[in-house]
CSV table of C-alpha atoms in Angstrom, one decimal:
chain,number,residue,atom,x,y,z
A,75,UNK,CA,13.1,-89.0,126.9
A,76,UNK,CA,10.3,-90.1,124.8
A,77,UNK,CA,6.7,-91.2,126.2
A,78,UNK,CA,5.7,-94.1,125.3
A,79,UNK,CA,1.9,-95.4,125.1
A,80,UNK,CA,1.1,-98.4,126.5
A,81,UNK,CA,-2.3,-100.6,125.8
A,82,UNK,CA,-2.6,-102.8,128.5
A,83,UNK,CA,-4.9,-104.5,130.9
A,84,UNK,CA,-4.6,-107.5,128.5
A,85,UNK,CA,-4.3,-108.4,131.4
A,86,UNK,CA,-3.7,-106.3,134.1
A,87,UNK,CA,-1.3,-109.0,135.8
A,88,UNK,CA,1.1,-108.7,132.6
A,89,UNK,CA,0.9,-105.2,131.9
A,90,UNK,CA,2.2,-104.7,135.7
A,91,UNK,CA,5.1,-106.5,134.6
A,92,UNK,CA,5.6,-104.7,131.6
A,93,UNK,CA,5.2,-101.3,133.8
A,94,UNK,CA,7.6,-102.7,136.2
A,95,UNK,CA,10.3,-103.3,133.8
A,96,UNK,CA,10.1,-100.3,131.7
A,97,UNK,CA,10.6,-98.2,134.9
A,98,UNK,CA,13.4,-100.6,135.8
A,99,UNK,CA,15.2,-100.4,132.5
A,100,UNK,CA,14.9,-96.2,132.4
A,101,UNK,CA,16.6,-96.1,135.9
A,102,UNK,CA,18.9,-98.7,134.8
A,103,UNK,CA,20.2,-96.7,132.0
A,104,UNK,CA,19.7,-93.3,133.6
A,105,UNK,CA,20.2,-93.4,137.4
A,106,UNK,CA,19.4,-91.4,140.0
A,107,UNK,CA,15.5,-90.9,140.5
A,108,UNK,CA,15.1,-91.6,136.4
A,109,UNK,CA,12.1,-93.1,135.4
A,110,UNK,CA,10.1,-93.8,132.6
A,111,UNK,CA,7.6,-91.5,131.1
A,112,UNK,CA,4.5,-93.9,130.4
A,113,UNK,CA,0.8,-92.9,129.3
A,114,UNK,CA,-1.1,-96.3,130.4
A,115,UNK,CA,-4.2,-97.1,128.8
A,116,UNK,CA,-5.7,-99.8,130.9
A,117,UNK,CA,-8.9,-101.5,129.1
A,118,UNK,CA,-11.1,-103.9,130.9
A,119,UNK,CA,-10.5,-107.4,129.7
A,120,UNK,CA,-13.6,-108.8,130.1
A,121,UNK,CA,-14.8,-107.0,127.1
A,122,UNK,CA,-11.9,-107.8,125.3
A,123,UNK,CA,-12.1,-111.8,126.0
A,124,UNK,CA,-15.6,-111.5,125.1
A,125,UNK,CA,-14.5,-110.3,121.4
A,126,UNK,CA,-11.8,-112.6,121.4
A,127,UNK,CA,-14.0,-116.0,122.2
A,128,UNK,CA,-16.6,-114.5,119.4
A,129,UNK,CA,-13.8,-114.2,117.2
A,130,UNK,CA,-15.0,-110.3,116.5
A,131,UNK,CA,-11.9,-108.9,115.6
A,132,UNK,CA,-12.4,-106.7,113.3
A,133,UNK,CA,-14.3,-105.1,116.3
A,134,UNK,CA,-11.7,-105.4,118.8
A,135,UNK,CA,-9.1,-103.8,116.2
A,136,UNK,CA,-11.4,-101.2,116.3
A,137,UNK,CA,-11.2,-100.5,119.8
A,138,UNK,CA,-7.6,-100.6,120.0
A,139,UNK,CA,-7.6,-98.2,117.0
A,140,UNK,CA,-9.7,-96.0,119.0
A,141,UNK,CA,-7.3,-95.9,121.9
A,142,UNK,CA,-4.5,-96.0,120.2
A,143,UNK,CA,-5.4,-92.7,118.8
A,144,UNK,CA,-6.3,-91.2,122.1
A,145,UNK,CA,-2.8,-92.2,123.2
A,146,UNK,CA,-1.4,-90.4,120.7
A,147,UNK,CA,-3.2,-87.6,121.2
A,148,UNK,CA,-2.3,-87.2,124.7
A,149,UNK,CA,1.3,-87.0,123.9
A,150,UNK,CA,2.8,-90.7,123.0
A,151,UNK,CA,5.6,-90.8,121.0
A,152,UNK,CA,5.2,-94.3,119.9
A,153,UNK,CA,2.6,-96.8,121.2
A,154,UNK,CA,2.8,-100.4,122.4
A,155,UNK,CA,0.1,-103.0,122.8
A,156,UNK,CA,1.4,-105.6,125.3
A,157,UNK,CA,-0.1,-108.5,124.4
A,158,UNK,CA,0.8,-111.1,122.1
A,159,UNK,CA,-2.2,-112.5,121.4
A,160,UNK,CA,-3.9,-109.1,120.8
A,161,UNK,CA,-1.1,-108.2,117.6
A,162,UNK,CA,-3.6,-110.3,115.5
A,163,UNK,CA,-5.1,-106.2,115.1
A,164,UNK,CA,-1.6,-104.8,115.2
A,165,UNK,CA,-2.3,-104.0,110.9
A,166,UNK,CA,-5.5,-101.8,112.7
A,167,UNK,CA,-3.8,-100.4,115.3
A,168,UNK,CA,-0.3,-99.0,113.0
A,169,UNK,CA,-2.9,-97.7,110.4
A,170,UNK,CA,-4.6,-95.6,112.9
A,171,UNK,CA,-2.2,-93.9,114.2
A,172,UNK,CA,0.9,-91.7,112.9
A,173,UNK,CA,3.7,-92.5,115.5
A,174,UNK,CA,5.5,-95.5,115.2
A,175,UNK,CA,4.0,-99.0,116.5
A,176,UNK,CA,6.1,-101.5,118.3
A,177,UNK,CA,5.1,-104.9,117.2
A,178,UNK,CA,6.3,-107.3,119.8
A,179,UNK,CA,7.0,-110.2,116.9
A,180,UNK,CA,9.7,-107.8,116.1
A,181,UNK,CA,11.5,-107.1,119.2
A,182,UNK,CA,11.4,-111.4,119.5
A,183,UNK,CA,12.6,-111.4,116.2
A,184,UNK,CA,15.7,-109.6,116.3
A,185,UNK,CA,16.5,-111.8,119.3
A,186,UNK,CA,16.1,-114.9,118.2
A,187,UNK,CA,18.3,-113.6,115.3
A,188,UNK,CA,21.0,-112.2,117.3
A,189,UNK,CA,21.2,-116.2,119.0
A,190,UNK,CA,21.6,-117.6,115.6
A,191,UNK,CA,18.7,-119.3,115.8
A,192,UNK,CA,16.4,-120.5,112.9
A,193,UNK,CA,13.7,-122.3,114.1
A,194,UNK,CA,11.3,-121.9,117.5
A,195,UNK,CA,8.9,-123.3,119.2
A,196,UNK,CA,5.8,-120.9,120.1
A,197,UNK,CA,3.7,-120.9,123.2
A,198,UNK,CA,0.6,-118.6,123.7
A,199,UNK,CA,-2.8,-119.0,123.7
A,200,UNK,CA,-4.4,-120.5,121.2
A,201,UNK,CA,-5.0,-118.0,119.2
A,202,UNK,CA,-1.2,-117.1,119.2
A,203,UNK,CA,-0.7,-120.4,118.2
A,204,UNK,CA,-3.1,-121.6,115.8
A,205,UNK,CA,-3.6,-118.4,113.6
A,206,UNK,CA,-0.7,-117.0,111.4
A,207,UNK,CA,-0.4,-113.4,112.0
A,208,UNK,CA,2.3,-114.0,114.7
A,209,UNK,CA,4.3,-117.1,112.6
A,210,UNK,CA,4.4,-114.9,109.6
A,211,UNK,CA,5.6,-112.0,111.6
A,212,UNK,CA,8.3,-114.3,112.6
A,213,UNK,CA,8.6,-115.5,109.0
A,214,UNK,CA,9.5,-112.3,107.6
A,215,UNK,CA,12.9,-111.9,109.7
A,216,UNK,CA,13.3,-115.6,108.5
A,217,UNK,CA,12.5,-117.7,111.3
A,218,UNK,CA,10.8,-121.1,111.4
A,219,UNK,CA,8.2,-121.7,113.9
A,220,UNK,CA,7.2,-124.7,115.4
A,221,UNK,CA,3.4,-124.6,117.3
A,222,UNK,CA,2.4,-128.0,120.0
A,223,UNK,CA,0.3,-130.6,119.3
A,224,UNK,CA,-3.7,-130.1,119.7
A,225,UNK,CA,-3.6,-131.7,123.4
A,226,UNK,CA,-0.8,-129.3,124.2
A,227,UNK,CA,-2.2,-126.4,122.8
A,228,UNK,CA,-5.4,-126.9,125.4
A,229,UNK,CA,-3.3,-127.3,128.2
A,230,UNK,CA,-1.4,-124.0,127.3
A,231,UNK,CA,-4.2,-121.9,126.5
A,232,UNK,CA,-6.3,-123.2,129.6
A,233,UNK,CA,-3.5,-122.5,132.0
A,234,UNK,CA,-3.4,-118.7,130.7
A,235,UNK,CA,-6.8,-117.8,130.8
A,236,UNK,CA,-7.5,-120.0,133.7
A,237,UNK,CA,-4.6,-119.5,136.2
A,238,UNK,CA,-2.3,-116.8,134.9
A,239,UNK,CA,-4.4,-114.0,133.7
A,240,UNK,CA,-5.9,-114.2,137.2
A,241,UNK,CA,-2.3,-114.6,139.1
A,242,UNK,CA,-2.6,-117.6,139.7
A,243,UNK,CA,0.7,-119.8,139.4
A,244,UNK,CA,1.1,-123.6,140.1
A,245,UNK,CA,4.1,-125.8,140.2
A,246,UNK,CA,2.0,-128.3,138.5
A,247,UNK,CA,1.3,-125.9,135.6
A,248,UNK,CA,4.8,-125.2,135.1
A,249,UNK,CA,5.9,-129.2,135.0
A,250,UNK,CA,3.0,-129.4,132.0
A,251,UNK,CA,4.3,-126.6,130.3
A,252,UNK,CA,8.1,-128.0,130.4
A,253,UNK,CA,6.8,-131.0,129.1
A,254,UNK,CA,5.2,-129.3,126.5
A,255,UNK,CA,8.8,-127.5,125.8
A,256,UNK,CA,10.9,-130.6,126.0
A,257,UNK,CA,8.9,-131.8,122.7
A,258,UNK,CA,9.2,-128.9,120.7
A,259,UNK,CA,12.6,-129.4,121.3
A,260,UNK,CA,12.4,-132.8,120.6
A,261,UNK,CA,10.3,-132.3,117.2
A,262,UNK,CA,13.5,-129.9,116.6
A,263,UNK,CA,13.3,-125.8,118.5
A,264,UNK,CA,16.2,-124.6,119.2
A,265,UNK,CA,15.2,-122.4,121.1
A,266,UNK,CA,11.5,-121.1,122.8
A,267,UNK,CA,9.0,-118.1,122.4
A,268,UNK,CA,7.4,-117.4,125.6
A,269,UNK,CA,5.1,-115.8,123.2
A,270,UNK,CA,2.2,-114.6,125.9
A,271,UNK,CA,3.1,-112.3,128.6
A,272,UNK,CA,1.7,-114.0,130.9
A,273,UNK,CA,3.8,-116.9,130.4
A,274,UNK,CA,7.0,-115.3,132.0
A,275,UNK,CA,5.1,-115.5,135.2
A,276,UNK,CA,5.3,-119.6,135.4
A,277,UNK,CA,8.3,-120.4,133.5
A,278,UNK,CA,12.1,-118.6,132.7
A,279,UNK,CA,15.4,-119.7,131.1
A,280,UNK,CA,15.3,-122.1,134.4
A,281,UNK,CA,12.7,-124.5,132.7
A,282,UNK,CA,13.8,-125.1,129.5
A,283,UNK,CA,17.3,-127.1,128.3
A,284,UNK,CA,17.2,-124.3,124.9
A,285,UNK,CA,17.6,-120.6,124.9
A,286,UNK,CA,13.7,-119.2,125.7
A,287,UNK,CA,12.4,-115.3,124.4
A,288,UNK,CA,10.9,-113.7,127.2
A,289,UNK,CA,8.3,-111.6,124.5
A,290,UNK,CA,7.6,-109.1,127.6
A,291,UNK,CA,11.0,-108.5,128.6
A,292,UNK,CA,12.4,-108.5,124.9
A,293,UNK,CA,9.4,-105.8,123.9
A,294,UNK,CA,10.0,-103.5,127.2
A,295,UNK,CA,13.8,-103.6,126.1
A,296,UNK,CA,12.9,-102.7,122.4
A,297,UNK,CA,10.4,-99.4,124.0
A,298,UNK,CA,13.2,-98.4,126.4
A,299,UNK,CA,15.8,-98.2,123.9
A,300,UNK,CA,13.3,-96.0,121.4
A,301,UNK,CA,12.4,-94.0,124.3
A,302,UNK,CA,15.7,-93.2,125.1
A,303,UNK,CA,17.4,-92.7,121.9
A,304,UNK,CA,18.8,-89.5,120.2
A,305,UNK,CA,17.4,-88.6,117.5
């Protein structure tokens, strides 16, 4: 079995998830007492935030760089960042580093591609949403993406950074964001990019009346399989 590197703490309350499942998906395949073999880099978000609402990226791909490399060094095979929103450095983070990098667009990607689906609506924070580097991931495999309107937008990034990032989860937050849903749909998604890992903590396949892309689960799936396969 491979080890795979893991940036997290982007945030915490997502990265747990994405621990959880990895372990889960290694026993599931494996059995027994099989688990997954995980080097966890947990950085403190508050610095990271800080970058993100200065818009210093070039300093936070930096950082990630940084780490990335001491991942490596401490044994990953290949390295994963989850995050969505933090892939805007993913370019950084690959060049830095001589294992392979996992972009979570990718793992989406394929999905959405294996439905038969051609265009998406995207949630995730604003940044997500409003800059390209995650549509023209998508783009590449072909796929069209569809972001909400500004009002929307607000609502989903507050609801992140103010409820979800701090586990916090309100019924009246997930009726906003299947509103929000039901008009990408309407404006024509066939299908939806929960495309924020913290967004899998309010809202699932339950919520939404078009297939949804859990981007955590989808990205675990795509590390477990890479960690696990002959070479």
């Amino acid at each position: 079995m491979k080890t795979i590197g893991v940036l997290g703490g982007m945030s915490w309350e997502s990265s747990l998830e994405w621990y959880r499942r990895a372990n889960e998906g290694v026993r599931d395949r494996l059995g027994g007492y099989h688990s997954a073999r995980i080097l966890l880099d947990s950085l403190d978000f508050a610095e990271i935030e800080a970058l993100q609402a200065a818009g210093d990226w070039a300093e936070t791909g930096r950082i990630l760089a940084a780490h990335a490399r001491e991942l490596e060094t401490a044994g990953a095979d290949v390295v994963v960042l989850c995050t969505n929103t933090m892939h805007i450095v993913a370019d950084d983070i690959e060049a830095a580093i001589d294992v392979p990098f996992l972009h979570i667009a990718d793992a989406t990607a394929s999905a959405i591609t294996a439905a038969g689906i051609g265009t998406v609506g995207l949630l995730g924070t604003a940044f997500t949403m409003e800059q390209d580097f995650y549509r023209d991931r998508l783009a590449r495999h072909g796929i069209r993406t569809l972001v909400p309107d500004p009002d929307d937008r607000r609502a989903v990034h507050d609801i992140i950074y103010g409820e979800l990032v701090h586990g916090v989860v309100n019924d009246s937050s997930r009726e906003r964001y299947r509103e929000v849903m039901e008009r990408l749909v309407a404006a024509g998604a066939e299908g939806i990019i929960l495309g924020c890992t913290e967004i899998e903590l309010l809202v699932s396949q339950a919520d939404s009346e078009v297939p949804v892309f859990p981007t955590t689960a989808l990205h675990v799936e795509a590390a477990v399989g890479f960690a696990l396969r002959a070479d």
